[in-house]
PDB file of C-alpha atoms in Angstrom:
ATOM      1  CA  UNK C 212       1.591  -2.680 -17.800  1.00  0.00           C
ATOM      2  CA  UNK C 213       2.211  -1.839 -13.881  1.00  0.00           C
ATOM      3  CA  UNK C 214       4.945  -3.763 -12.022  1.00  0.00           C
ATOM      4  CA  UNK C 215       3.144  -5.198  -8.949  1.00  0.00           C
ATOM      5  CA  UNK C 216       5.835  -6.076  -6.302  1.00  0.00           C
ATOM      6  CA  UNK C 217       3.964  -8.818  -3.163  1.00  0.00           C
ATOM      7  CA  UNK C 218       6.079  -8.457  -0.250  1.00  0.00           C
ATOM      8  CA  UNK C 219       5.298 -11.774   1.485  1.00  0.00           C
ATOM      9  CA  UNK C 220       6.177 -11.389   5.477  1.00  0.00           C
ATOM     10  CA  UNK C 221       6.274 -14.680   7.830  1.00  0.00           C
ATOM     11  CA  UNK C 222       3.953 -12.946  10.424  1.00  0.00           C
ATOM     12  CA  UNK C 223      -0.033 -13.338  10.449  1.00  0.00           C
ATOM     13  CA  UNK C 224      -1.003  -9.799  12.165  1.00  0.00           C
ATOM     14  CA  UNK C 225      -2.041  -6.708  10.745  1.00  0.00           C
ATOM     15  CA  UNK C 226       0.148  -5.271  13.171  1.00  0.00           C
ATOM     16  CA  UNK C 227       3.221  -6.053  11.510  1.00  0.00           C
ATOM     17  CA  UNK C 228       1.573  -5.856   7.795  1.00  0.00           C
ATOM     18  CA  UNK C 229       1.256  -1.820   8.561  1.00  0.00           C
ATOM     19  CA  UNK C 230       4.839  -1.962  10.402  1.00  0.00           C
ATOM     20  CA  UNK C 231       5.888  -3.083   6.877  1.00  0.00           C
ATOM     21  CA  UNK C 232       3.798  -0.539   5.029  1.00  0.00           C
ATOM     22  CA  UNK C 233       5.639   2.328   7.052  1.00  0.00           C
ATOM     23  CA  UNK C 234       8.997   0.393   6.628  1.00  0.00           C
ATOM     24  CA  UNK C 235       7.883   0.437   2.177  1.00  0.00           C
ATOM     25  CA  UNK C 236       6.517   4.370   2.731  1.00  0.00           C
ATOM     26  CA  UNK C 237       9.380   5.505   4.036  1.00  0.00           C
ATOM     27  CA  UNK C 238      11.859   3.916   1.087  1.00  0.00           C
ATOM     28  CA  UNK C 239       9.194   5.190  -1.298  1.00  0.00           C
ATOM     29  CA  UNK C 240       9.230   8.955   0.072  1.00  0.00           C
ATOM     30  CA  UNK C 241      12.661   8.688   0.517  1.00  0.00           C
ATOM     31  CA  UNK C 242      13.038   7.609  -3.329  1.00  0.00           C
ATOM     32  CA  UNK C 243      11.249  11.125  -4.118  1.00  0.00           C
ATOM     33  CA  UNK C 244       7.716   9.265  -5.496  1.00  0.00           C
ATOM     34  CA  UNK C 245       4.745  10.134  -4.019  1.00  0.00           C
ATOM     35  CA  UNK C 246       2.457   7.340  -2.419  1.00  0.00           C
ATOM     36  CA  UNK C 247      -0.929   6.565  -2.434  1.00  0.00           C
ATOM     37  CA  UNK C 248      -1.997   3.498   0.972  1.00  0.00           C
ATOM     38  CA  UNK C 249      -5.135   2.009  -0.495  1.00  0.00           C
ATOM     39  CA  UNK C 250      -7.242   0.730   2.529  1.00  0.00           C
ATOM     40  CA  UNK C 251     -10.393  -1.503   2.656  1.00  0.00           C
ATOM     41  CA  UNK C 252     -12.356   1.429   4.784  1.00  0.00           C
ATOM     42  CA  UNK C 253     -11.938   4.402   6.776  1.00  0.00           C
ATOM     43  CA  UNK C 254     -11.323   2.080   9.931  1.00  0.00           C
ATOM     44  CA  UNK C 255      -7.856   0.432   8.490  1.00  0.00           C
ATOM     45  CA  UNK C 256      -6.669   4.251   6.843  1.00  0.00           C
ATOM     46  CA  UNK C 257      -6.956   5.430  10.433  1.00  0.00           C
ATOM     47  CA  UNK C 258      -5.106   2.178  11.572  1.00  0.00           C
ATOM     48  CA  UNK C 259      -2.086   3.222   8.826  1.00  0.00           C
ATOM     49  CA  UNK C 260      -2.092   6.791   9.784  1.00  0.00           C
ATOM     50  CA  UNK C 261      -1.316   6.008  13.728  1.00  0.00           C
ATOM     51  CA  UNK C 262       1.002   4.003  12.647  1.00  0.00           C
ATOM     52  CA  UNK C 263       2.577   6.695  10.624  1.00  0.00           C
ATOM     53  CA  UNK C 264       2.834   8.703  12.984  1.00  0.00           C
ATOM     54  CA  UNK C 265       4.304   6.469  15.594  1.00  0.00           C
ATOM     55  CA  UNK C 266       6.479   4.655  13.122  1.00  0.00           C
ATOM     56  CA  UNK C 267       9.720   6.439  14.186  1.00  0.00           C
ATOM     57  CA  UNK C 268      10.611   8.595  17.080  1.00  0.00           C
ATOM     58  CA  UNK C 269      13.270  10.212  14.290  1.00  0.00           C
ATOM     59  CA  UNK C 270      11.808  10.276  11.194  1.00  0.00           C
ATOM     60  CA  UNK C 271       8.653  12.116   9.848  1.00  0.00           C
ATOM     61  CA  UNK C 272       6.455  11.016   6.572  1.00  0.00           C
ATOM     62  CA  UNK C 273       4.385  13.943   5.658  1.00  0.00           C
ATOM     63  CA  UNK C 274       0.856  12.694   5.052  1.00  0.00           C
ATOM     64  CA  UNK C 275      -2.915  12.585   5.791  1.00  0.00           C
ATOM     65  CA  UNK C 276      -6.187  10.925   5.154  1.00  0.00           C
ATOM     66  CA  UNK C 277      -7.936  11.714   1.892  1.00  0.00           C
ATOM     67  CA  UNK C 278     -10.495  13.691   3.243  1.00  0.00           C
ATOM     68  CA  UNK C 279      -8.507  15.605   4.903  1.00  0.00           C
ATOM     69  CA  UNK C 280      -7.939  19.238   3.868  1.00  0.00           C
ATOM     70  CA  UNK C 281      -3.766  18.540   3.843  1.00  0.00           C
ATOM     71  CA  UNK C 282      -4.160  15.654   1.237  1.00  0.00           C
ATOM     72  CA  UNK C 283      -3.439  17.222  -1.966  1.00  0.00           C
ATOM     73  CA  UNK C 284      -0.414  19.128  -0.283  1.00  0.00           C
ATOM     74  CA  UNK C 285       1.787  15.906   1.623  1.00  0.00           C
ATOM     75  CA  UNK C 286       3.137  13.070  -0.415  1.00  0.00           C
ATOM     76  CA  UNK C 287       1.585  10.302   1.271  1.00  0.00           C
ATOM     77  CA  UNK C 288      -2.356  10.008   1.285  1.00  0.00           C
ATOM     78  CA  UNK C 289      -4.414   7.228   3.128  1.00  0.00           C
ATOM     79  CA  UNK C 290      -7.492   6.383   0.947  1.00  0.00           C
ATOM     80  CA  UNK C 291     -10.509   3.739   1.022  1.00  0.00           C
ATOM     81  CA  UNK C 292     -12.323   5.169  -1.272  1.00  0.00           C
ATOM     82  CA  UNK C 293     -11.959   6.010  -5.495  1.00  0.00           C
ATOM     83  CA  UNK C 294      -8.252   5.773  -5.800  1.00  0.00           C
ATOM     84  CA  UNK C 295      -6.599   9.129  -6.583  1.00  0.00           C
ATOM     85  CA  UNK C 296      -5.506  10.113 -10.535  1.00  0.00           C
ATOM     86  CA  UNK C 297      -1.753   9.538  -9.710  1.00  0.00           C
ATOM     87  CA  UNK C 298       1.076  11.674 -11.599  1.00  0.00           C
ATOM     88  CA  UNK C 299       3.929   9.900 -13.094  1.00  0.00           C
ATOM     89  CA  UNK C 300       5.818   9.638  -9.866  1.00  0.00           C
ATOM     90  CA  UNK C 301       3.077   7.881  -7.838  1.00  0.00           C
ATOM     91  CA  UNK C 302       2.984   4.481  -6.595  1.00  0.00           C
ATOM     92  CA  UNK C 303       0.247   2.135  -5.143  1.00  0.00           C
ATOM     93  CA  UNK C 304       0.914   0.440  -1.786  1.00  0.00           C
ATOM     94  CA  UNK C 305      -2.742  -1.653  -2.140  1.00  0.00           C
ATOM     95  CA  UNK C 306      -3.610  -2.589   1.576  1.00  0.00           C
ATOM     96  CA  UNK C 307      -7.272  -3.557   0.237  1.00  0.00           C
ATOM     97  CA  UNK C 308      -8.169  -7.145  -0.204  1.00  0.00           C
ATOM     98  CA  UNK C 309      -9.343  -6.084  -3.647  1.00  0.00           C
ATOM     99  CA  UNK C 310      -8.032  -4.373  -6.452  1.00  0.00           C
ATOM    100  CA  UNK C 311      -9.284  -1.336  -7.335  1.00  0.00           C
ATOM    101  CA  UNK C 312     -10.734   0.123 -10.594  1.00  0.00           C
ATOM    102  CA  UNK C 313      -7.719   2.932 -11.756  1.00  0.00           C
ATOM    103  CA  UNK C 314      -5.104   0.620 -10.996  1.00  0.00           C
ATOM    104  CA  UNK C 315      -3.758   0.835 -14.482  1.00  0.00           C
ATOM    105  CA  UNK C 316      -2.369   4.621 -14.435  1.00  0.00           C
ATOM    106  CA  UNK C 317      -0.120   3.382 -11.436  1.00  0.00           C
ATOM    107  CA  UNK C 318       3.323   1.918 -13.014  1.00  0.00           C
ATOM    108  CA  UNK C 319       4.517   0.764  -9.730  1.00  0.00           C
ATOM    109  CA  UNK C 320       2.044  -1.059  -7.255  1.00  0.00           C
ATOM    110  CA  UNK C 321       3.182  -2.746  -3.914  1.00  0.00           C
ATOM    111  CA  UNK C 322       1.210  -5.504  -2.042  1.00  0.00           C
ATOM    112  CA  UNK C 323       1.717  -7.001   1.017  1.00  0.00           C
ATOM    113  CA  UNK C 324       1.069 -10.501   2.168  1.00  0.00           C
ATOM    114  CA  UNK C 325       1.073 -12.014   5.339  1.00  0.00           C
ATOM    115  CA  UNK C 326       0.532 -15.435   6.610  1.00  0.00           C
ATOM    116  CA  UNK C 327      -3.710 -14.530   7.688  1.00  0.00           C
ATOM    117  CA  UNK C 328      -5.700 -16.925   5.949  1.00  0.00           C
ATOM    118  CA  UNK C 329      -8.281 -14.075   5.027  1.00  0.00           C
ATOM    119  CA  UNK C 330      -5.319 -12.322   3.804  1.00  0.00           C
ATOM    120  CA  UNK C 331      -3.567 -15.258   2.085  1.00  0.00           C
ATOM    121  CA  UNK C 332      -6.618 -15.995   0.336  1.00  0.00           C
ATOM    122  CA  UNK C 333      -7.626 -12.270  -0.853  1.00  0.00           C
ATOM    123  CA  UNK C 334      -3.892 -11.642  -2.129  1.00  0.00           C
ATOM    124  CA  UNK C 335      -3.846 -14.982  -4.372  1.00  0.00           C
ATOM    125  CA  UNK C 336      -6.754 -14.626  -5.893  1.00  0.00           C
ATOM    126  CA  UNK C 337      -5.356 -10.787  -6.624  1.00  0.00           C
ATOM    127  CA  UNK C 338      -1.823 -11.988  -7.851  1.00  0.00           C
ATOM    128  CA  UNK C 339      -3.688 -14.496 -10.891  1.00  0.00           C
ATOM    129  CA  UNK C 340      -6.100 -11.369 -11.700  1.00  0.00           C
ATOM    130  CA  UNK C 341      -2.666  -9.306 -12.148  1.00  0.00           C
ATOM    131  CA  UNK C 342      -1.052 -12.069 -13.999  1.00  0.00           C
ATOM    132  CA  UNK C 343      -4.099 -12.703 -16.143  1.00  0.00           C
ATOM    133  CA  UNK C 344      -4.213  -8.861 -16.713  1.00  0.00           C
ATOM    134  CA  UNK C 345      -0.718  -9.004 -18.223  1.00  0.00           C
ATOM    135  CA  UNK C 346       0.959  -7.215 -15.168  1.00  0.00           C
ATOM    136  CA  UNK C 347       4.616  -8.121 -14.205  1.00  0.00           C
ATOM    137  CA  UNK C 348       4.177  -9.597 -10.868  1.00  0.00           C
ATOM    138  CA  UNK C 349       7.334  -9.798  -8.663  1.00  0.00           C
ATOM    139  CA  UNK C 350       7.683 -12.086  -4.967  1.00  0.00           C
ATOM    140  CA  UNK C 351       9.758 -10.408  -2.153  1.00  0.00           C
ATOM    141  CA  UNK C 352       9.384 -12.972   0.262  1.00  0.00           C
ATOM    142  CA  UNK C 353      10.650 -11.716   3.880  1.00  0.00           C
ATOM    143  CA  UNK C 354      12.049 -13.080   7.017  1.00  0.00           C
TER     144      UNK C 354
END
């Protein structure tokens, strides 16, 4: 069973929910693992790639969209589609409301919650499915 880490932030935008999703990339990458961003559509990967790119004048996370030619060759890919058949050292930062079929060859998965209501409601309902699935779930509540 995956460990499923919530990260529960004080803020309601998605502004600072992808601040804190290049904040978790970065300490992934930097851990060595290689990251897959799990977005509702092609709209909110875009979102998470800008902000990606413009997360730190000093620091550089390799990665690209998953229909992009570079994505089987960077570390980070930004998906919204069939998640990606990870290798051991992959982890799931699910930005989806939903969770998606294939979660269970991910032993790490990282959500994050903020104070939304359409968000709030979305990640509940997904932290009882994980329990009732047997998962370990773990609350990081920020701020």
């Amino acid at each position: 069973m995956a460990r499923i880490d919530f990260y529960i932030l004080p803020d309601t935008t998605l502004e600072a929910r992808l601040q804190f999703a290049c904040k978790l990339a970065e300490t992934i990458h930097r851990k060595g693992y290689r990251l897959h961003l799990h977005c509702e559509d092609k709209a909110l990967a875009e979102q998470a790639d800008e902000a990606l790119w413009q997360f730190r004048d000093d620091a550089y996370l390799p990665h690209a969209l998953e229909d992009s030619e570079l994505a089987d060759s960077v570390p980070i890919t930004l998906g919204w589609q069939q998640l990606p058949v990870p290798t051991e050292e992959t982890a799931l930062l699910n930005l989806h409301p939903d969770i998606p079929e294939g979660i269970e060859h991910f032993a790490r998965i990282a959500e994050i919650i903020n104070q939304h209501q359409h968000v709030l409601v979305a990640k509940r309902a997904c932290w009882q499915r994980y329990k009732a699935l047997g998962h370990e779930v773990v609350p990081h509540k920020l701020g």
